[in-house]
CSV table of N, CA and C in Angstrom, one decimal:
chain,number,residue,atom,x,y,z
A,245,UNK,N,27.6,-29.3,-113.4
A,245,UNK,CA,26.9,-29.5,-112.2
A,245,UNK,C,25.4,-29.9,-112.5
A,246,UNK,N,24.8,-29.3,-113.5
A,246,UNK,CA,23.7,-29.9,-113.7
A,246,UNK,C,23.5,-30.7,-114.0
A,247,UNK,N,24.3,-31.7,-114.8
A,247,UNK,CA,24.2,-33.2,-115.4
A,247,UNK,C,24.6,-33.9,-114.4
A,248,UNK,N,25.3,-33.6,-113.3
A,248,UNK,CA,25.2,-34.5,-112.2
A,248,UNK,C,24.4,-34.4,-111.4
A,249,UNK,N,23.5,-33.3,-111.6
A,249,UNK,CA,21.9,-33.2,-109.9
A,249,UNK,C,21.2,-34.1,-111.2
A,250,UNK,N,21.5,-34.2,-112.7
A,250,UNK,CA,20.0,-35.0,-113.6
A,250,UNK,C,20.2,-36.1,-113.4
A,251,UNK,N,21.2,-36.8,-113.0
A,251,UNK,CA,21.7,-38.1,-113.2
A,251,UNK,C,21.7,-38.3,-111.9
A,252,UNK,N,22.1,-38.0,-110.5
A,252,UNK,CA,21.8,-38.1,-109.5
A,252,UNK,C,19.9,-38.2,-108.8
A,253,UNK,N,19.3,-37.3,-109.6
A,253,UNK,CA,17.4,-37.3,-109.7
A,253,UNK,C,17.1,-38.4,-110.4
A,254,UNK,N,17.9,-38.5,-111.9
A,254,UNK,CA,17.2,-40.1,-111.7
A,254,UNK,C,17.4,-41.2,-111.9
A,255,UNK,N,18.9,-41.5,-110.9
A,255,UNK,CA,19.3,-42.7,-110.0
A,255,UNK,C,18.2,-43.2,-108.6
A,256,UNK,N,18.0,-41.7,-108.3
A,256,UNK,CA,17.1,-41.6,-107.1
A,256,UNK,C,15.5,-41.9,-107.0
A,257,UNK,N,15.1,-41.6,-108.3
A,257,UNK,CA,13.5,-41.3,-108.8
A,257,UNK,C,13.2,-43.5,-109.2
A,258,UNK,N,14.0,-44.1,-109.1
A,258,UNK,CA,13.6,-45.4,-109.0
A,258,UNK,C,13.5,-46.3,-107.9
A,259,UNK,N,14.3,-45.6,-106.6
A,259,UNK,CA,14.2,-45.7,-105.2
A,259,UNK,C,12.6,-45.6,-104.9
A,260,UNK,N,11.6,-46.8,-104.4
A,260,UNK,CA,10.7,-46.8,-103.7
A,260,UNK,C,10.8,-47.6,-102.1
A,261,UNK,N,9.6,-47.2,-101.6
A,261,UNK,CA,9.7,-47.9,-100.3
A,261,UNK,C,8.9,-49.1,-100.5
A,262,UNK,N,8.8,-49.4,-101.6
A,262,UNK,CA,7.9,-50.9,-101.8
A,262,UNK,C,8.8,-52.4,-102.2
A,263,UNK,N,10.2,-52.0,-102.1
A,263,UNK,CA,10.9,-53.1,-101.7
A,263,UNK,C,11.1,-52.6,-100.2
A,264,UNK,N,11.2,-52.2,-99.7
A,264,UNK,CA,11.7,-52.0,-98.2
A,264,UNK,C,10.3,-52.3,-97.4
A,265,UNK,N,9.1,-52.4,-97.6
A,265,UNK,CA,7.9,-52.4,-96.8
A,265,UNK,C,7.4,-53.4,-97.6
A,266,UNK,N,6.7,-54.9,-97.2
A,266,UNK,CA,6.2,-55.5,-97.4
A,266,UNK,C,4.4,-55.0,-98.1
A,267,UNK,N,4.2,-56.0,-99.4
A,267,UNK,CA,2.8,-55.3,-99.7
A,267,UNK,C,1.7,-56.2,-99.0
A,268,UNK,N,2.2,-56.5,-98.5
A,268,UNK,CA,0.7,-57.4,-98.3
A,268,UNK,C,0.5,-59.0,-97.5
A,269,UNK,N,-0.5,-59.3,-97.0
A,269,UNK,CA,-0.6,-60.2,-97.0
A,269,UNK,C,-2.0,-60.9,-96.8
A,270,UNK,N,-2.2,-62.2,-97.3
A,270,UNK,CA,-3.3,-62.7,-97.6
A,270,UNK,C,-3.0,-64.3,-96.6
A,271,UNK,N,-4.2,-64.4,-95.7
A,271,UNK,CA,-4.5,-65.3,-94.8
A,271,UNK,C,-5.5,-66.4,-95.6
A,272,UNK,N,-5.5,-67.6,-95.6
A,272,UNK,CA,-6.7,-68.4,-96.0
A,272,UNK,C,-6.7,-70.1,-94.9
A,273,UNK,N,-7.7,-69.6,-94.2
A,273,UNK,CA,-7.8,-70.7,-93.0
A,273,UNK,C,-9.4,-71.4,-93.1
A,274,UNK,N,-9.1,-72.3,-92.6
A,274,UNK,CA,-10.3,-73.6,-92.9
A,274,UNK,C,-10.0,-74.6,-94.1
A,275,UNK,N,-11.4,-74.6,-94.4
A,275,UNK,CA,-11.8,-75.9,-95.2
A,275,UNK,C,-11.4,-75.2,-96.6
A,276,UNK,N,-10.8,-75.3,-97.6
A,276,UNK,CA,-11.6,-75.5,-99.2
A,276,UNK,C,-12.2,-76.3,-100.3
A,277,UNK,N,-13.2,-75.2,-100.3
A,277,UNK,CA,-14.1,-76.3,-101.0
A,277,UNK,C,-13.4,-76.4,-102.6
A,278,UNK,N,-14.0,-77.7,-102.7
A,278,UNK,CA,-13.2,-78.5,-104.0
A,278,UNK,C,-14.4,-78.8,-104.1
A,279,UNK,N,-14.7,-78.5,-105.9
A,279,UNK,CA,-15.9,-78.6,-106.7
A,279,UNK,C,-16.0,-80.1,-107.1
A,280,UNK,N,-15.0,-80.4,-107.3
A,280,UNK,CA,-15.2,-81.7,-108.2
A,280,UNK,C,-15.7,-83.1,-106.4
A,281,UNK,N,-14.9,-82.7,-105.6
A,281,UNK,CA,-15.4,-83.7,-104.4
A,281,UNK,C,-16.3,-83.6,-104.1
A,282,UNK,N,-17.0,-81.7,-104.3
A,282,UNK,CA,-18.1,-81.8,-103.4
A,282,UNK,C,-19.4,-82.2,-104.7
A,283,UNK,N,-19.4,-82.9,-106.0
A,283,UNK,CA,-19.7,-83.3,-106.6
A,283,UNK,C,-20.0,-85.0,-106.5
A,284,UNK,N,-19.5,-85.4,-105.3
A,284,UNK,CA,-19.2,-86.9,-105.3
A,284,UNK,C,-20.3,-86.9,-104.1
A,285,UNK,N,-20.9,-86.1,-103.0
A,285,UNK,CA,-21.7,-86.1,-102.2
A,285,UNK,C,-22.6,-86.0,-102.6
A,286,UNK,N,-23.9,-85.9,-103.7
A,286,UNK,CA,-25.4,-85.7,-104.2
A,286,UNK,C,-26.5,-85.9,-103.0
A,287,UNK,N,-27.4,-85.8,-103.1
A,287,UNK,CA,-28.2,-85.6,-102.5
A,287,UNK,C,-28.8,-86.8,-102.6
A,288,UNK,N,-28.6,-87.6,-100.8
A,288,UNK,CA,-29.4,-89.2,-101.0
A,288,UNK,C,-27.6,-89.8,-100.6
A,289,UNK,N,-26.4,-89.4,-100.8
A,289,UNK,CA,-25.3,-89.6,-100.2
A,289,UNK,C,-25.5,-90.1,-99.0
A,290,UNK,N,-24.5,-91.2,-98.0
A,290,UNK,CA,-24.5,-91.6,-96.8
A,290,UNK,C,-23.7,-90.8,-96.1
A,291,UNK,N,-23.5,-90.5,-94.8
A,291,UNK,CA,-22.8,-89.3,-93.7
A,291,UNK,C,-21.2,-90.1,-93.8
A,292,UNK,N,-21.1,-91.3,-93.9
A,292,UNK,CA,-19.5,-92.3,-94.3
A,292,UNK,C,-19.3,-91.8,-95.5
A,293,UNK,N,-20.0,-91.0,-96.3
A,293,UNK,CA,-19.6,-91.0,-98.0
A,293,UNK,C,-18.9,-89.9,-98.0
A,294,UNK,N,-20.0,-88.8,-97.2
A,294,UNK,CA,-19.5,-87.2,-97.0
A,294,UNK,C,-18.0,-87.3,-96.4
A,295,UNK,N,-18.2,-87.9,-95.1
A,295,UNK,CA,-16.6,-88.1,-94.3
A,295,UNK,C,-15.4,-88.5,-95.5
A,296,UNK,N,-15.8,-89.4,-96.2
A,296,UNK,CA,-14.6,-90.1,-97.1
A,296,UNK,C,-14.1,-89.4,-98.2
A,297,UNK,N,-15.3,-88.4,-98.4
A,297,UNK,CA,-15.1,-87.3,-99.8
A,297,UNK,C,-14.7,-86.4,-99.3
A,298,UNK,N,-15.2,-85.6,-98.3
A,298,UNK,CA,-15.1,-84.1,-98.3
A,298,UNK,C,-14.0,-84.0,-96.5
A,299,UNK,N,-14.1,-85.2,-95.9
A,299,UNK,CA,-13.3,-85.3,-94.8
A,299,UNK,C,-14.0,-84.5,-93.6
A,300,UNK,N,-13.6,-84.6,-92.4
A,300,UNK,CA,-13.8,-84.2,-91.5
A,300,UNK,C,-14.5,-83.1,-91.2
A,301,UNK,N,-15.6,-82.4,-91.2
A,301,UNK,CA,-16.0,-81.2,-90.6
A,301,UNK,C,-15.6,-80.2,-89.8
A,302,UNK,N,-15.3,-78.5,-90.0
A,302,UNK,CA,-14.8,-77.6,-88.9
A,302,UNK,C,-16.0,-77.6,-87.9
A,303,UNK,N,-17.3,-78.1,-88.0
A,303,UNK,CA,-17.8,-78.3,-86.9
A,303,UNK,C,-19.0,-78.9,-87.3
A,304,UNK,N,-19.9,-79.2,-86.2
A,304,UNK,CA,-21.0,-80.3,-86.5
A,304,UNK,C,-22.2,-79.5,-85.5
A,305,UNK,N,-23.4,-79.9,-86.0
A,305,UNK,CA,-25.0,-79.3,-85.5
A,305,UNK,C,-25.7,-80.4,-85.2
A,306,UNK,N,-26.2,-80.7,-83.9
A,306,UNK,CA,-27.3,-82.0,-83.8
A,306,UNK,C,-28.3,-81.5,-83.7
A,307,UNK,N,-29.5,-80.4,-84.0
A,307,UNK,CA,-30.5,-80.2,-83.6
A,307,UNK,C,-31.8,-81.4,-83.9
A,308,UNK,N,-32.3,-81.0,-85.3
A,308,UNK,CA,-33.6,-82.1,-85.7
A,308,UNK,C,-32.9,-83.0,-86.3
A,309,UNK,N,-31.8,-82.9,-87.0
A,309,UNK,CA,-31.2,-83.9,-88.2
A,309,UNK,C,-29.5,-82.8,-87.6
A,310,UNK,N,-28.9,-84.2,-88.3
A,310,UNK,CA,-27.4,-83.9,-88.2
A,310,UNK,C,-27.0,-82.7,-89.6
A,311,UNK,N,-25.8,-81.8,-88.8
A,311,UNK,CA,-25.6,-80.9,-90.0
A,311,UNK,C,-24.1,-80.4,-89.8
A,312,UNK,N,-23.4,-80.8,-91.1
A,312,UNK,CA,-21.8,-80.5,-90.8
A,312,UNK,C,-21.6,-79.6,-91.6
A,313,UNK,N,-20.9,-78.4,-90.7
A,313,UNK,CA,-20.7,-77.2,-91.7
A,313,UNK,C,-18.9,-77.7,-91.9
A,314,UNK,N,-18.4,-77.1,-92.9
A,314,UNK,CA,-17.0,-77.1,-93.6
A,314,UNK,C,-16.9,-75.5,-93.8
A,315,UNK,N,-16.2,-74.4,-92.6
A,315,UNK,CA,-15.7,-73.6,-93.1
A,315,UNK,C,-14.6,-73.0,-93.5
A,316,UNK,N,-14.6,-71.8,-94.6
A,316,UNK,CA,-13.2,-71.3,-94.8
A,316,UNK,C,-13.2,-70.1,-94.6
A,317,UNK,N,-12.4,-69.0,-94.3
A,317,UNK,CA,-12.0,-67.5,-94.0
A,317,UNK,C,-11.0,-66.9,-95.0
A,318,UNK,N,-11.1,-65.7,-95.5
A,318,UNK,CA,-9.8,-64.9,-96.3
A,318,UNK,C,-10.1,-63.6,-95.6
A,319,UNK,N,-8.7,-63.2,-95.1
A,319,UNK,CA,-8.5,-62.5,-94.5
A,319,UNK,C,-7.2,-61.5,-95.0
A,320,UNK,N,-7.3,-60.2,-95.2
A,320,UNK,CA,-5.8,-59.7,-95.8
A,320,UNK,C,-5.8,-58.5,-94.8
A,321,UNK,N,-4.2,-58.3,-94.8
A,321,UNK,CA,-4.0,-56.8,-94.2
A,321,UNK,C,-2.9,-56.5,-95.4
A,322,UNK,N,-3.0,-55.1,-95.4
A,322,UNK,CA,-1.9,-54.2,-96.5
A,322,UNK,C,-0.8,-54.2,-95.9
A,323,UNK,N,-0.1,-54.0,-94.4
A,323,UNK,CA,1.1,-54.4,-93.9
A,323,UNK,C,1.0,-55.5,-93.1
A,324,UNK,N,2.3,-55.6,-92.4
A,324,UNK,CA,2.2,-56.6,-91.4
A,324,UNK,C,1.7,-56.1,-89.9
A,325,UNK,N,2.2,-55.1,-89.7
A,325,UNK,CA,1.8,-54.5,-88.4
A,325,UNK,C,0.1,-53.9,-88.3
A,326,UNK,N,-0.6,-54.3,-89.1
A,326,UNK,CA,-1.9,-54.1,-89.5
A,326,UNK,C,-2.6,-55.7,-88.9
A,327,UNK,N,-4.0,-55.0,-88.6
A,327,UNK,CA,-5.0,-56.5,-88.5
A,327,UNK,C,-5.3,-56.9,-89.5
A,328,UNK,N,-5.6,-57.7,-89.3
A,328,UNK,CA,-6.2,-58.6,-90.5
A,328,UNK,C,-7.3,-58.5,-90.6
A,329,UNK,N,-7.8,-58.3,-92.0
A,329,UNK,CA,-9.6,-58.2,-92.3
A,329,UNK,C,-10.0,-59.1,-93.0
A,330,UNK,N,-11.2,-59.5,-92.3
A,330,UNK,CA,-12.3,-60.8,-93.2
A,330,UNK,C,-12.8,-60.0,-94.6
A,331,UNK,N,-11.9,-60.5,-95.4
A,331,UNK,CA,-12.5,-60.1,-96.6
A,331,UNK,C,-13.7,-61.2,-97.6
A,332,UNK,N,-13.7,-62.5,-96.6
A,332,UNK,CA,-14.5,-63.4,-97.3
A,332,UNK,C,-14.7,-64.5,-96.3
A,333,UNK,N,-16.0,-65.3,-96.6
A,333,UNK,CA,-16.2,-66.2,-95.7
A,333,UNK,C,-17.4,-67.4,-96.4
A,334,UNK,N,-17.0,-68.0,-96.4
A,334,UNK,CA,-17.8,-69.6,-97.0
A,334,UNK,C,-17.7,-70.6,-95.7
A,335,UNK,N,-19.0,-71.2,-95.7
A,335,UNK,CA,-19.6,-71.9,-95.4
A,335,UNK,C,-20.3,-73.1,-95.7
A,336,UNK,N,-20.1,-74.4,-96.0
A,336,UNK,CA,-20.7,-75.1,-96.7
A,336,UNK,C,-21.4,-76.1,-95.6
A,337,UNK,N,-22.5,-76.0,-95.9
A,337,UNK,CA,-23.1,-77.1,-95.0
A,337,UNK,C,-24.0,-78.2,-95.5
A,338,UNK,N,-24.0,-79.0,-95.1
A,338,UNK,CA,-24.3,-80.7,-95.3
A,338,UNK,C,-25.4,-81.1,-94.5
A,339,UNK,N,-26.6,-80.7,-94.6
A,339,UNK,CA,-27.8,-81.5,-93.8
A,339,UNK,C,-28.1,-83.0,-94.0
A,340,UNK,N,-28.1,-83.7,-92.9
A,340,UNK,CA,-28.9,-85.3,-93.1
A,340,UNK,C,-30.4,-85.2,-92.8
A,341,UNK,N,-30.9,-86.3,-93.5
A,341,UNK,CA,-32.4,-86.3,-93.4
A,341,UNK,C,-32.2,-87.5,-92.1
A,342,UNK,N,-33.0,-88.3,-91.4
A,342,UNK,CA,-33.3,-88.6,-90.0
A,342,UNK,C,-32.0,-90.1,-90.7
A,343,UNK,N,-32.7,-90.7,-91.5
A,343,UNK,CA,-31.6,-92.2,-91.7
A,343,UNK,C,-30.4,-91.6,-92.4
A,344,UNK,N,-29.9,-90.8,-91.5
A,344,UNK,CA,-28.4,-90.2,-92.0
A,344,UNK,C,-28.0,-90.1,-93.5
A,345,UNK,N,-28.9,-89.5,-94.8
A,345,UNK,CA,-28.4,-89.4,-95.9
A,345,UNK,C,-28.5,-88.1,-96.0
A,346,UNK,N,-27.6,-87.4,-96.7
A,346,UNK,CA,-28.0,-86.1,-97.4
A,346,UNK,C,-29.1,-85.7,-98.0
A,347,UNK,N,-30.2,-84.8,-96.9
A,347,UNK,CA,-31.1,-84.2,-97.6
A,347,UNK,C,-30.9,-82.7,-98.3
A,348,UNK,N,-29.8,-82.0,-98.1
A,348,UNK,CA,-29.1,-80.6,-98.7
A,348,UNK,C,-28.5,-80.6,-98.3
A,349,UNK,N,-27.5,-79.7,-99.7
A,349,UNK,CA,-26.3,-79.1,-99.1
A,349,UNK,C,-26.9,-77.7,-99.3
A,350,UNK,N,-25.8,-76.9,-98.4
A,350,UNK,CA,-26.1,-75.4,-98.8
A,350,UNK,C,-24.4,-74.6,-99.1
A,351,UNK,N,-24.9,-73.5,-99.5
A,351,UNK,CA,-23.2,-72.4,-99.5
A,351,UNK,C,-23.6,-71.2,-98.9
A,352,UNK,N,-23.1,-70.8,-97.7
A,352,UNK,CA,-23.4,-69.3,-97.3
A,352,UNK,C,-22.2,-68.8,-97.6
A,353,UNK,N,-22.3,-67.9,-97.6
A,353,UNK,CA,-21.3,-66.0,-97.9
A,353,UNK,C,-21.2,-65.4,-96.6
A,354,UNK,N,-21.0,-64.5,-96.5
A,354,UNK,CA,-20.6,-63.5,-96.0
A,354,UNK,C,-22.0,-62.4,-95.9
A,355,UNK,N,-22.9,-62.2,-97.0
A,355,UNK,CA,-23.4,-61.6,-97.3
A,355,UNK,C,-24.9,-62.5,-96.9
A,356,UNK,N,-25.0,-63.7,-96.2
A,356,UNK,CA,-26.1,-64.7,-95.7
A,356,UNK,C,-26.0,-64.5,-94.1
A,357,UNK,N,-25.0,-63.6,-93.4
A,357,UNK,CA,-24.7,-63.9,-92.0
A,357,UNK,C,-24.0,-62.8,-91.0
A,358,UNK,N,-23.6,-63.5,-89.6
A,358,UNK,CA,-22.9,-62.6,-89.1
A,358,UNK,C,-21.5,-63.0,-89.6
A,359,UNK,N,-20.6,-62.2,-89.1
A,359,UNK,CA,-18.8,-62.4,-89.0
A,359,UNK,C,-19.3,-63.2,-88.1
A,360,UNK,N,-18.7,-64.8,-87.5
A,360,UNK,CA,-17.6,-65.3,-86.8
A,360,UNK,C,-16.1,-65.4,-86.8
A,361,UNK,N,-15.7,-65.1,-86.0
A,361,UNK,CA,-14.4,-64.2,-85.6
A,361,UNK,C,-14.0,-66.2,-85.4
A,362,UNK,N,-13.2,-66.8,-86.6
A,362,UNK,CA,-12.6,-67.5,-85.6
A,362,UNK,C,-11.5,-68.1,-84.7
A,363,UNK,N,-10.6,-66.7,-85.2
A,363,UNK,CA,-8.9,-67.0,-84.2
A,363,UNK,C,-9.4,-66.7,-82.5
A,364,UNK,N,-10.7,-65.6,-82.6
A,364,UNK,CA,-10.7,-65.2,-80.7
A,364,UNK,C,-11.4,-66.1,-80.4
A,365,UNK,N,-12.9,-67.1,-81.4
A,365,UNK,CA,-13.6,-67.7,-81.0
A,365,UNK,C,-14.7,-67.3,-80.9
A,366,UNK,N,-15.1,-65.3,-81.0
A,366,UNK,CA,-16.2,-64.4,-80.5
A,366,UNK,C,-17.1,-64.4,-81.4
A,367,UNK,N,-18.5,-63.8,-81.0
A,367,UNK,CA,-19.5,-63.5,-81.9
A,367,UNK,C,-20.0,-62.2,-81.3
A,368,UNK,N,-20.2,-61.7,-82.1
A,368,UNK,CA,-21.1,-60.2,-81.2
A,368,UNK,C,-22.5,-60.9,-81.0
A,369,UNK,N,-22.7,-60.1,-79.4
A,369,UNK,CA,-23.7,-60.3,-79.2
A,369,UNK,C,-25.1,-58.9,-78.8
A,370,UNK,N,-25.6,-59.2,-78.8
A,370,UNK,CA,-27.0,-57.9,-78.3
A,370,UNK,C,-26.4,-57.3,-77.2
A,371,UNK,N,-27.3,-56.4,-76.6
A,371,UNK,CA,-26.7,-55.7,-75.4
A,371,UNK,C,-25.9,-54.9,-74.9
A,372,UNK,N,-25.6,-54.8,-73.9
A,372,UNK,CA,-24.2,-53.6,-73.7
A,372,UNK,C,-23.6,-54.3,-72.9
A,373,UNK,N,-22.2,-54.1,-73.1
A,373,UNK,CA,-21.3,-54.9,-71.8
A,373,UNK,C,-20.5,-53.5,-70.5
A,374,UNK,N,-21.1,-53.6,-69.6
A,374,UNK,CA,-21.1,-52.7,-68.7
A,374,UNK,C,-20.3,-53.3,-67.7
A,375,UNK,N,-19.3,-52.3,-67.2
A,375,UNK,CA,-17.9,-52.5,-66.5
A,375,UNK,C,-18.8,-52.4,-65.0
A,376,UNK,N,-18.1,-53.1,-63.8
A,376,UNK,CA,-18.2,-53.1,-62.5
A,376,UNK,C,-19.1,-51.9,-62.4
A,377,UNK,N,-18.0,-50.9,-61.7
A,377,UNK,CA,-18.7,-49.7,-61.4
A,377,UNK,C,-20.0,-48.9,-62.1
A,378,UNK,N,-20.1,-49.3,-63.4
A,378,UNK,CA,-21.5,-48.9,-64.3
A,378,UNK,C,-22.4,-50.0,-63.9
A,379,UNK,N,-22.2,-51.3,-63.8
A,379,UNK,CA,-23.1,-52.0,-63.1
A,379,UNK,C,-23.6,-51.6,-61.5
A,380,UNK,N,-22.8,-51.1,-60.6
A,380,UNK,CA,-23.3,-50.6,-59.4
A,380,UNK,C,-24.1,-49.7,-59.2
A,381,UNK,N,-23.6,-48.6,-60.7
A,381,UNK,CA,-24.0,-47.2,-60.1
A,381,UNK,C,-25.5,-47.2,-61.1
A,382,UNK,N,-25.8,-48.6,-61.5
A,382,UNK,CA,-27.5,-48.9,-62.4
A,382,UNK,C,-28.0,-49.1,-61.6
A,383,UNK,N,-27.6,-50.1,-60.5
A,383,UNK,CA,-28.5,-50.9,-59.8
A,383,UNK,C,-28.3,-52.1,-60.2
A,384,UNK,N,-27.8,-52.6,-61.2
A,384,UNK,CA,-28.0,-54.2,-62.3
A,384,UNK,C,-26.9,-55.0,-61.4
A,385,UNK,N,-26.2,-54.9,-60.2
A,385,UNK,CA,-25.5,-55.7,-59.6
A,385,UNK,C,-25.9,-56.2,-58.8
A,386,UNK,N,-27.2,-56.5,-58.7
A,386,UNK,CA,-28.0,-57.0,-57.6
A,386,UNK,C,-27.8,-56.7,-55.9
A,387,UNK,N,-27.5,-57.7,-55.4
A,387,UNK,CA,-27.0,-57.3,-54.0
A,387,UNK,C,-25.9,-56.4,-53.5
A,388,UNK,N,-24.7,-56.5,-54.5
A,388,UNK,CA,-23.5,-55.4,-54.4
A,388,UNK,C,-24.1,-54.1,-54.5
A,389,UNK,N,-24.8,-53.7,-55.4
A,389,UNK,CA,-25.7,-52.2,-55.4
A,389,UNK,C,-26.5,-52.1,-54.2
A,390,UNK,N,-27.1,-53.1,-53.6
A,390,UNK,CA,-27.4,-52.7,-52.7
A,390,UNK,C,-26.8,-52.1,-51.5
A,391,UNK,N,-25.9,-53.7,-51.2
A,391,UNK,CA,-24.7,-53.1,-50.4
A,391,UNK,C,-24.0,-52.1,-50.3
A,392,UNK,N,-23.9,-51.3,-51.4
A,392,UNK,CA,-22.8,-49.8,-51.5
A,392,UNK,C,-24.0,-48.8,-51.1
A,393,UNK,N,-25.6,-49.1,-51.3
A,393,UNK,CA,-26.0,-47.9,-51.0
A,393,UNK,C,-26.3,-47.8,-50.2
A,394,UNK,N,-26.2,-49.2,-49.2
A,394,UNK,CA,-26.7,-48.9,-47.6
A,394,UNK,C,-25.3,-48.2,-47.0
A,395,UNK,N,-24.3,-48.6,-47.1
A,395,UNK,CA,-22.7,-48.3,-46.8
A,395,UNK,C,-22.7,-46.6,-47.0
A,396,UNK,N,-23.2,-46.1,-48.2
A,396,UNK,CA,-23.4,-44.6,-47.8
A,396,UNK,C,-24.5,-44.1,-47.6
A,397,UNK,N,-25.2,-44.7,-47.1
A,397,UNK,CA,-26.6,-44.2,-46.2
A,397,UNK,C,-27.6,-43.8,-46.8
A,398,UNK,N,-27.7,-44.4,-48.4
A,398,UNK,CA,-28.6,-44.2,-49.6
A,398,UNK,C,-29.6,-45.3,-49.3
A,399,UNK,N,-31.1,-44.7,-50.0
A,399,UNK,CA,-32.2,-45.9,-49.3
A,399,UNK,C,-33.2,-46.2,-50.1
């Protein structure tokens, strides 16, 4: 009887739940950067040169001079039924000087910025976001607060 509960313990004792539950998973969305292409853009490069080498931009900046950022995200969760966490985030951006050549490039991190969230599209912003009735009962709903407090005979 006892050589069968030792041999039955350790048939059993190799049994984990780590074939039955997935470990992991690892997200990587956007751009990546490629050292050797982004080596073919230098500084003094044409904005046709950047597009031909490094392709298309995740988004573009017109402020004083043109600026194409190329970004990427890594994101993992430990199961599936878990969210996913930004565990990294690059940024590469491409400034032109006014006759459209590369005056810088730059690399931000994660550790240069906020999170952009970009599957919802969100950014946090300042402030408080305050529901209907918290807006009435401040006063911050303009005419509506007024209206409720003439309706109960508040002055």
């Amino acid at each position: 009887m006892a050589a069968a509960t030792v041999m039955i313990a350790a048939g059993l004792s190799g049994c984990t739940t780590a074939n039955v539950l997935p470990t992991g998973e690892v997200y990587h969305n956007g751009y990546i950067i490629d050292e050797k292409a982004l080596a073919l853009v230098p500084t003094g490069s044409s904005r046709e040169q950047v597009l031909l080498t490094l392709g298309t931009p995740s988004t573009t900046a017109t402020f004083d001079g043109e600026v194409f950022y190329y970004i990427s995200q890594t994101r993992k969760r430990p199961v599936a039924f878990m969210k996913p966490q930004l565990v990294d985030q690059q940024v590469l951006a491409i400034y032109f000087s006014k006759d459209g050549t590369v005056a810088q490039r730059a690399n931000y991190t994660l550790k240069d910025g906020k999170v952009f969230d970009m599957i919802s599209r969100t950014t946090p912003t300042g402030g408080k976001d305050l529901t209907f009735l918290q807006q009435i009962l401040s006063g911050g709903a303009g005419s509506a607060a007024n209206s409720v407090r003439n309706m109960l005979g508040f002055k």
